[in-house]
XYZ file of C-alpha atoms in Angstrom:
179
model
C 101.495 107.094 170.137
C 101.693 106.545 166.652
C 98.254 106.399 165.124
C 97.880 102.725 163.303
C 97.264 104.262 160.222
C 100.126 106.286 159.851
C 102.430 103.551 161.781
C 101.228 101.210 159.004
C 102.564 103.641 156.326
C 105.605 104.560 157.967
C 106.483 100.929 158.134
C 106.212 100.400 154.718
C 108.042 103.450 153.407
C 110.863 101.530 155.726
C 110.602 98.571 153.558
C 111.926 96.379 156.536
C 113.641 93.210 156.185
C 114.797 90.174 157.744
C 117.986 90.605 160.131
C 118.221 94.448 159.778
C 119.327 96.772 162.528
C 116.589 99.508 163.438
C 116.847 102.753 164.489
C 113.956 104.346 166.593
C 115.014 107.916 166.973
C 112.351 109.564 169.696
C 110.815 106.463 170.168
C 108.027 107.708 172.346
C 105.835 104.972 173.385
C 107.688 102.401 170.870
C 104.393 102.014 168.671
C 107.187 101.789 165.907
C 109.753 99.942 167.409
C 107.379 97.425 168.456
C 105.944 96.715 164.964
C 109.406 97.024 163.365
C 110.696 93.939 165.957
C 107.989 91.485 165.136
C 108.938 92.379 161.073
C 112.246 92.156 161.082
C 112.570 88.617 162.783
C 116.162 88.192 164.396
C 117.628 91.944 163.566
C 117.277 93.895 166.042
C 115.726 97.277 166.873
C 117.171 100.362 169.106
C 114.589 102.511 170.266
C 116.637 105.828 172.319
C 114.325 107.972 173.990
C 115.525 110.341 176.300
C 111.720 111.086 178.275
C 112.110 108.350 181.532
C 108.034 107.787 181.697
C 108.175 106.834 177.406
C 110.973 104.468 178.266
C 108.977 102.663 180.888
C 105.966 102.097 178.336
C 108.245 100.952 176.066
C 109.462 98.008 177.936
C 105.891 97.341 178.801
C 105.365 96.764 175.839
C 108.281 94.447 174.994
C 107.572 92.557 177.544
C 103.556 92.529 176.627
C 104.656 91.320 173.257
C 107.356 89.148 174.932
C 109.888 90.327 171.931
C 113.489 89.950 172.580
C 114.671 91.510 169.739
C 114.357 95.519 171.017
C 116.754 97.383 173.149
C 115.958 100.425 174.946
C 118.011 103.325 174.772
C 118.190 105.534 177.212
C 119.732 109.039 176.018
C 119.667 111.344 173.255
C 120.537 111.438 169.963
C 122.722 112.380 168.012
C 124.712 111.326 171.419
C 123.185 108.169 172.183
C 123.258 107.355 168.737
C 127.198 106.715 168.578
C 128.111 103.631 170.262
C 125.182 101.711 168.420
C 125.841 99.463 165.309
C 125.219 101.054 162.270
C 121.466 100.596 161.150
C 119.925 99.994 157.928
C 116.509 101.549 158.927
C 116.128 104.440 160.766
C 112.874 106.170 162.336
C 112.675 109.458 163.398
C 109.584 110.329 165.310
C 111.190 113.017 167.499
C 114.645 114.726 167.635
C 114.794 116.579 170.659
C 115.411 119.911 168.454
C 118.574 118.276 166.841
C 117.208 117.287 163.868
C 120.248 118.797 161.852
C 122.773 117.112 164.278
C 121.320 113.584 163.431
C 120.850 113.984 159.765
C 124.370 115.487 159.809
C 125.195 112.005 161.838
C 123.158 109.914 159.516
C 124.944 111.243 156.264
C 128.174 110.002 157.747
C 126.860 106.517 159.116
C 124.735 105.003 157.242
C 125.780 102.779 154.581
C 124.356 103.504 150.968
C 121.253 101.889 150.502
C 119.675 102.358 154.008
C 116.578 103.923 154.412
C 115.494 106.719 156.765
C 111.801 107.748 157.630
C 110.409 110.723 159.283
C 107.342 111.534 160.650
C 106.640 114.990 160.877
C 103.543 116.794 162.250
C 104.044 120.227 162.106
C 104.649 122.544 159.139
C 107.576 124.208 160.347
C 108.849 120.353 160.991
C 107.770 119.421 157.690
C 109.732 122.544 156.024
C 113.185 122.177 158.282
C 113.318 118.676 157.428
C 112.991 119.390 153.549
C 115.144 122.444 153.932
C 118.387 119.582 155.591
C 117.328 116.758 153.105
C 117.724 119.143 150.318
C 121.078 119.429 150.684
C 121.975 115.373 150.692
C 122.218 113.493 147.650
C 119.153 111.026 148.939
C 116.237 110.092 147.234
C 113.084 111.673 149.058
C 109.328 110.691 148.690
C 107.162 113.007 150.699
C 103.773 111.708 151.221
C 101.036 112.893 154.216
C 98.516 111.119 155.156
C 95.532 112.719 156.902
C 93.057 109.649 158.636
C 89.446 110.070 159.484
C 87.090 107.793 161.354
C 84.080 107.566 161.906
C 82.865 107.698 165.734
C 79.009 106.767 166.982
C 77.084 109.626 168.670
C 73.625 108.152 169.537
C 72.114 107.100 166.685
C 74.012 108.779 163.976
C 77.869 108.240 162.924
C 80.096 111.487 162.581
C 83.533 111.837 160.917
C 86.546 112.409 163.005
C 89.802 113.997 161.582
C 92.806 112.851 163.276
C 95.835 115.792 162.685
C 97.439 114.961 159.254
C 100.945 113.594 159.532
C 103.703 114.102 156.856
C 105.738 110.668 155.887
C 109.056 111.682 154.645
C 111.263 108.830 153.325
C 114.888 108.716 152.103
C 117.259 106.078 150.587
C 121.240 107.495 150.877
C 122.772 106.747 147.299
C 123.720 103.122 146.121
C 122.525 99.921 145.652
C 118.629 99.138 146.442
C 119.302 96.677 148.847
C 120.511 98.562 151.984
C 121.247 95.325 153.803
């Protein structure tokens, strides 16, 4: 799952908005989707995860937050992707080792102005994904954020680094709006 901190980044690098259609690319748990839903009022959010056992959590969690506004998926992308409507925000929090497939997918679909946000954890991640976005005319903000909390042992409080996660968001060419 999506550690809060970092989910409440992400979701602002998406700069989400009334009526938009959602992405949730390796939806995992559908931390993301979840939040994205109860911010984007009646658009509507796709969260595709291929992993059965996510899936299930994922409606759990629709249904504990009684939205009505997420649809799950099942499949994966870029495959799964195609019959959806085309988004204005996308999330990718896992791509199934097709990240090039889906960018290449993205470049084509998305209209100009839409947004795309990536949450990478790993270096090599990190470097593949720069590596693919280099070679698109998209704006790109990098930004990582690395959380630590503090956790009680006995009498004493100790710092606890969660794993640093790398925030990578794009805008495709043209007007600011994206829809």
């Amino acid at each position: 799952m999506t550690k809060e901190e970092v989910r409440t980044v992400t979701l602002a690098k998406a700069r989400l908005g009334p009526g938009q259609v959602v992405w949730d690319i390796g939806s995992g748990t559908g931390s993301l989707a979840i939040e994205a839903a109860r911010l984007i009022g009646n658009g509507t959010v796709y969260a595709i995860e291929q992993n059965p056992v996510a899936r299930e959590l994922i409606r759990k969690n629709i249904y504990q937050f009684d939205l009505k506004n997420i649809e799950v998926i099942e499949g994966r992308a870029p495959e799964a992707l195609l019959p959806l409507p085309v988004p204005q925000r996308v999330f990718i929090g896992g791509s199934g080792g097709k990240l090039e497939e889906i960018i290449n997918l993205l470049q084509i679909r998305l209209n100009p102005g839409a947004r795309v946000v990536i949450n990478a954890l790993t270096l090599e991640t990190l470097t593949r994904i720069l590596v693919l976005l280099d070679q698109l005319p998209w704006k790109k903000e990098v930004v990582q954020v690395s959380v630590t909390r503090a956790v009680s042992r006995g009498n004493y409080h100790l710092l606890h680094a969660l794993n640093p996660v790398w925030i990578i968001a794009v805008q495709k060419e043209g007007d600011e709006g994206g829809g």
